[in-house]
Amino acid sequence: MIQRIQSIYLLIVTGLLIAAMCLPVGQFIASDGVTAYVFKPLGVTLTDDAFQSTWGLFGILFLSTVVAFCTIFLFRNRMLQVRMTVFNSILLIGYYAAFFVFMFMLKDDLDFQLGWALCLPAISIILNYLSFRAIYRDEVMVKAADRLR
């Protein structure tokens, strides 16, 4: 059962979330248009080497990565696998909410330019949905087979 398509989806989700933890999600650009401050999930280094921590974003991504990876090995308990997949999607939606809160808190008078790594959790949500459908389809198939016995 570990070779099912939902395992591939969840493995891709794990890889995408690891990449999202490492890559910058955007940058703040000063009014002069030259100075840029990179916004990573762990934090932003602002003027005068002041570091503004955004460890909450990193924590949500890390927890979501662990949940996605552990969900692969729950193939014997499909309903728990379904719940964990839904929980993972809710975590990733919470990541976007926390991201926008941090972005508006740190913005001040700086312009913000989004990075392409910000779309990786959205792709992960889509892949979580696809794995949810595949797991649920397996569950329906097993229930139908049990009904015929």
Rosetta silent file (secondary structure, phi, psi, omega in degrees, C-alpha in Angstrom):
SEQUENCE: MIQRIQSIYLLIVTGLLIAAMCLPVGQFIASDGVTAYVFKPLGVTLTDDAFQSTWGLFGILFLSTVVAFCTIFLFRNRMLQVRMTVFNSILLIGYYAAFFVFMFMLKDDLDFQLGWALCLPAISIILNYLSFRAIYRDEVMVKAADRLR
SCORE:     score description
SCORE:     0.000 S_00000001
   1 L     0.000  -17.155 -178.341    0.000    0.000    0.000 S_00000001
   2 L   -73.000  -15.828 -178.859    2.950    2.349    0.397 S_00000001
   3 L   -90.090   12.036 -178.974    3.404    2.442   -3.395 S_00000001
   4 L   -71.913  164.003 -176.549    0.010    4.062   -3.976 S_00000001
   5 H   -64.037  -31.981  179.692   -0.380    7.406   -5.776 S_00000001
   6 H   -65.916  -28.911  176.499   -1.245    9.213   -2.534 S_00000001
   7 H   -67.695  -38.164  177.179    2.193    8.293   -1.196 S_00000001
   8 H   -65.148  -45.306  177.888    3.790    9.950   -4.220 S_00000001
   9 H   -57.706  -46.660 -177.556    1.639   13.059   -3.708 S_00000001
  10 H   -68.740  -31.794  175.625    2.584   13.246   -0.031 S_00000001
  11 H   -68.183  -38.520  175.695    6.274   12.736   -0.811 S_00000001
  12 H   -65.323  -40.298  176.584    6.119   15.624   -3.295 S_00000001
  13 H   -58.843  -43.879  179.290    4.379   17.744   -0.626 S_00000001
  14 H   -60.120  -45.993  178.895    7.233   16.959    1.760 S_00000001
  15 H   -63.480  -41.993  179.548    9.824   18.026   -0.805 S_00000001
  16 H   -64.342  -39.174 -178.823    7.977   21.223   -1.685 S_00000001
  17 H   -72.489  -32.007  174.087    7.645   22.221    1.962 S_00000001
  18 H   -64.777  -41.605  177.009   11.336   21.582    2.615 S_00000001
  19 H   -64.094  -39.368 -179.976   12.114   23.859   -0.320 S_00000001
  20 H   -65.684  -29.876  177.698    9.672   26.475    1.010 S_00000001
  21 H   -70.190  -30.227 -173.854   11.487   26.467    4.368 S_00000001
  22 H   -92.202  -27.650 -173.581   14.832   27.207    2.699 S_00000001
  23 L   -92.427  150.770  175.939   13.873   29.722    0.003 S_00000001
  24 L   -72.156  141.230 -178.225   12.974   33.400    0.498 S_00000001
  25 L   -95.312   -5.703  178.438    9.268   34.183    0.159 S_00000001
  26 E   170.315 -175.259  177.167    9.748   37.806   -0.796 S_00000001
  27 E  -149.282  146.780  174.056   11.705   40.955   -0.215 S_00000001
  28 E   -92.874  132.406 -179.814   11.135   44.398    1.157 S_00000001
  29 E  -114.771  128.451 -178.745   12.400   47.166   -1.112 S_00000001
  30 L   -71.810  170.291 -177.141   13.249   50.559    0.353 S_00000001
  31 L   -67.115  -20.338  177.735   12.041   53.821   -1.141 S_00000001
  32 L   -77.170  -12.845  176.386   15.392   54.359   -2.861 S_00000001
  33 L    82.330   -2.526 -177.124   14.712   51.241   -4.961 S_00000001
  34 L  -107.156  -46.254 -175.901   18.150   49.775   -4.314 S_00000001
  35 L   -74.271  127.778  179.003   18.103   48.458   -0.760 S_00000001
  36 E  -129.484  138.727  177.432   16.325   45.140   -0.404 S_00000001
  37 E  -114.856  120.978 -174.994   15.671   43.094    2.722 S_00000001
  38 E   -79.856  131.446  179.179   15.080   39.408    2.100 S_00000001
  39 E  -102.213  106.940  177.497   12.063   37.877    3.847 S_00000001
  40 E  -108.396  162.289  179.689   12.728   34.222    4.723 S_00000001
  41 L   -60.767  -23.032  177.873   10.537   31.968    6.873 S_00000001
  42 L   -85.610  -21.645  178.764   13.038   32.304    9.747 S_00000001
  43 E   157.798  179.296 -178.451   13.179   36.092    9.667 S_00000001
  44 E  -126.831  131.018  173.796   14.155   39.359    8.023 S_00000001
  45 E   -91.925  113.440 -176.965   17.430   41.229    8.483 S_00000001
  46 L   -97.732 -166.202 -177.422   16.506   44.903    8.549 S_00000001
  47 H   -61.355  153.895  178.260   18.611   48.065    8.777 S_00000001
  48 H    57.760   33.372  178.875   21.527   48.248   11.227 S_00000001
  49 H    57.064   26.270  174.574   21.718   44.424   11.343 S_00000001
  50 L   -79.317  127.460 -177.785   18.460   44.265   13.271 S_00000001
  51 E  -105.897  120.039  176.711   16.962   40.803   12.837 S_00000001
  52 E   -99.556  113.989 -175.574   13.190   40.473   12.995 S_00000001
  53 E   -79.482  136.072  172.429   12.335   36.865   13.720 S_00000001
  54 L  -126.942   48.067 -175.167    9.412   35.170   11.993 S_00000001
  55 H   -62.381  -20.666  178.211   10.074   31.725   13.452 S_00000001
  56 H   -62.053  -38.813  177.611    6.326   31.036   13.556 S_00000001
  57 H   -64.845  -43.222  178.059    6.285   30.702    9.767 S_00000001
  58 H   -63.806  -40.257  179.599    9.197   28.288    9.882 S_00000001
  59 H   -63.071  -41.602  178.721    7.496   26.327   12.666 S_00000001
  60 H   -65.171  -43.770  178.647    4.268   25.954   10.696 S_00000001
  61 H   -64.653  -40.686  179.557    6.183   24.795    7.610 S_00000001
  62 H   -65.319  -45.357  178.738    8.274   22.363    9.645 S_00000001
  63 H   -62.406  -41.175  178.668    5.225   20.894   11.397 S_00000001
  64 H   -65.118  -37.274  176.828    3.423   20.585    8.082 S_00000001
  65 H   -64.732  -44.601  179.168    6.444   18.826    6.564 S_00000001
  66 H   -63.981  -42.665  179.274    6.596   16.329    9.427 S_00000001
  67 H   -62.875  -43.582 -179.993    2.845   15.681    9.212 S_00000001
  68 H   -64.011  -41.555 -179.326    3.020   15.105    5.446 S_00000001
  69 H   -69.062  -41.397  179.915    5.954   12.714    5.769 S_00000001
  70 H   -69.773  -29.398  179.626    4.398   10.751    8.659 S_00000001
  71 H   -64.373  -27.967  178.422    1.067   10.527    6.819 S_00000001
  72 H   -58.304  -37.717 -173.794    2.747    8.424    4.127 S_00000001
  73 L   -91.007    8.555  176.679    3.266    5.616    6.636 S_00000001
  74 L   -97.066   30.425 -173.433   -0.310    5.576    7.950 S_00000001
  75 L   -68.003  -17.801  178.232   -1.516    3.472    5.010 S_00000001
  76 L   -79.658  -22.207  179.470   -3.018    0.818    7.310 S_00000001
  77 L  -119.680   85.893 -172.574   -5.365    3.348    8.894 S_00000001
  78 H   -66.100  -35.783 -179.293   -6.857    5.206    5.956 S_00000001
  79 H   -68.589  -35.905  174.048   -9.303    7.352    7.920 S_00000001
  80 H   -66.753  -36.408  177.169   -6.478    8.659   10.118 S_00000001
  81 H   -63.365  -39.905  176.853   -4.534    9.315    6.930 S_00000001
  82 H   -62.715  -45.970 -179.092   -7.488   11.331    5.605 S_00000001
  83 H   -63.333  -40.460 -179.800   -7.675   13.357    8.829 S_00000001
  84 H   -67.687  -34.779  177.708   -3.955   14.059    8.818 S_00000001
  85 H   -66.819  -42.105  177.584   -4.109   15.211    5.193 S_00000001
  86 H   -65.815  -41.823  177.725   -6.948   17.613    5.992 S_00000001
  87 H   -59.790  -40.376  179.148   -5.064   18.826    9.084 S_00000001
  88 H   -63.664  -41.036  178.162   -2.003   19.460    6.924 S_00000001
  89 H   -64.961  -39.436  178.111   -4.047   21.555    4.487 S_00000001
  90 H   -65.462  -38.613  175.650   -5.484   23.585    7.371 S_00000001
  91 H   -60.050  -42.079 -178.374   -1.940   24.152    8.675 S_00000001
  92 H   -70.174  -32.736  173.547   -0.867   25.454    5.283 S_00000001
  93 H   -66.070  -38.854  175.251   -3.846   27.819    5.112 S_00000001
  94 H   -64.046  -32.060  176.026   -2.783   29.030    8.568 S_00000001
  95 H   -60.884  -44.442  179.383    0.706   29.561    7.173 S_00000001
  96 H   -65.301  -38.445  177.477   -0.683   32.020    4.621 S_00000001
  97 H   -62.961  -45.613  179.220   -2.645   33.840    7.315 S_00000001
  98 H   -65.620  -36.694  178.394    0.467   34.127    9.504 S_00000001
  99 H   -60.747  -46.417 -178.821    2.537   35.216    6.495 S_00000001
 100 H   -67.663  -32.842  175.636    0.225   38.117    5.726 S_00000001
 101 H   -64.254  -48.577  178.863    0.184   39.150    9.386 S_00000001
 102 H   -63.129  -39.202 -178.091    3.996   39.190    9.504 S_00000001
 103 H   -62.948  -44.041 -178.631    4.198   40.938    6.150 S_00000001
 104 H   -75.192  -26.665  175.969    1.933   43.795    7.231 S_00000001
 105 H   -70.204  -37.258 -175.969    3.634   44.082   10.620 S_00000001
 106 H   -90.598  -10.337 -169.927    7.077   44.438    9.037 S_00000001
 107 H   -64.212  -46.807 -175.261    6.063   46.461    6.005 S_00000001
 108 L    49.860 -117.161  179.235    6.156   49.993    7.472 S_00000001
 109 L  -108.768   15.793 -179.698    6.902   52.269    4.485 S_00000001
 110 L   -89.988  150.058  173.495    8.699   49.617    2.445 S_00000001
 111 E   -85.857  146.851 -179.725    7.355   48.055   -0.732 S_00000001
 112 E  -114.328  132.307  177.633    6.957   44.287   -0.730 S_00000001
 113 E  -117.469  122.092 -178.177    7.760   42.068   -3.687 S_00000001
 114 E   -71.806  146.233  175.710    6.513   38.473   -3.539 S_00000001
 115 L  -100.353  161.809 -177.715    8.877   35.615   -4.259 S_00000001
 116 H   -71.978  -19.299 -179.681    8.055   32.515   -6.257 S_00000001
 117 H   -70.088  -13.452  178.795    8.612   30.271   -3.223 S_00000001
 118 H   -70.410  -19.820  179.674    5.366   31.586   -1.762 S_00000001
 119 H   -83.733  -11.794 -178.244    3.407   29.438   -4.222 S_00000001
 120 H   -62.955  -43.190  175.017    4.954   26.158   -2.970 S_00000001
 121 H   -64.651  -30.715  176.787    2.563   25.769    0.009 S_00000001
 122 H   -67.076  -40.543  175.386   -0.383   26.447   -2.351 S_00000001
 123 H   -63.830  -35.991  178.073    0.816   23.646   -4.630 S_00000001
 124 H   -65.532  -36.470  177.208    1.115   21.495   -1.500 S_00000001
 125 H   -63.865  -42.235  178.693   -2.512   22.227   -0.614 S_00000001
 126 H   -63.616  -43.719  178.656   -3.572   21.070   -4.084 S_00000001
 127 H   -67.913  -32.140  173.177   -1.502   17.903   -3.769 S_00000001
 128 H   -62.829  -40.629  178.141   -2.974   17.292   -0.301 S_00000001
 129 H   -63.958  -42.648  178.622   -6.417   17.487   -1.856 S_00000001
 130 H   -63.893  -39.576  177.618   -5.430   14.994   -4.563 S_00000001
 131 H   -69.202  -36.040  175.092   -4.043   12.612   -1.955 S_00000001
 132 H   -58.273  -45.926  179.517   -7.219   13.038    0.114 S_00000001
 133 H   -63.379  -41.231 -179.340   -9.288   11.989   -2.888 S_00000001
 134 H   -67.679  -41.159  178.510   -7.073    8.976   -3.584 S_00000001
 135 H   -65.079  -44.762 -179.012   -7.114    7.820    0.043 S_00000001
 136 H   -65.723  -36.315  176.717  -10.876    8.231    0.287 S_00000001
 137 H   -63.627  -39.567  175.617  -11.340    6.332   -2.988 S_00000001
 138 H   -63.116  -41.420 -179.702   -9.297    3.455   -1.511 S_00000001
 139 H   -63.814  -42.227  178.214  -11.445    3.505    1.615 S_00000001
 140 H   -64.227  -39.953  179.187  -14.640    3.332   -0.424 S_00000001
 141 H   -64.706  -40.996  178.379  -13.212    0.458   -2.451 S_00000001
 142 H   -67.312  -40.217  177.659  -12.285   -1.494    0.690 S_00000001
 143 H   -64.255  -38.807  178.469  -15.740   -0.916    2.226 S_00000001
 144 H   -66.395  -38.727  177.667  -17.372   -2.132   -0.978 S_00000001
 145 H   -67.521  -37.754  177.267  -15.226   -5.254   -0.957 S_00000001
 146 H   -66.744  -33.327 -179.132  -16.104   -5.899    2.707 S_00000001
 147 H   -69.229  -31.338 -178.644  -19.780   -5.509    1.910 S_00000001
 148 H   -77.328  -18.948 -179.063  -19.588   -8.234   -0.762 S_00000001
 149 L   -70.161    0.000    0.000  -18.112  -10.844    1.615 S_00000001
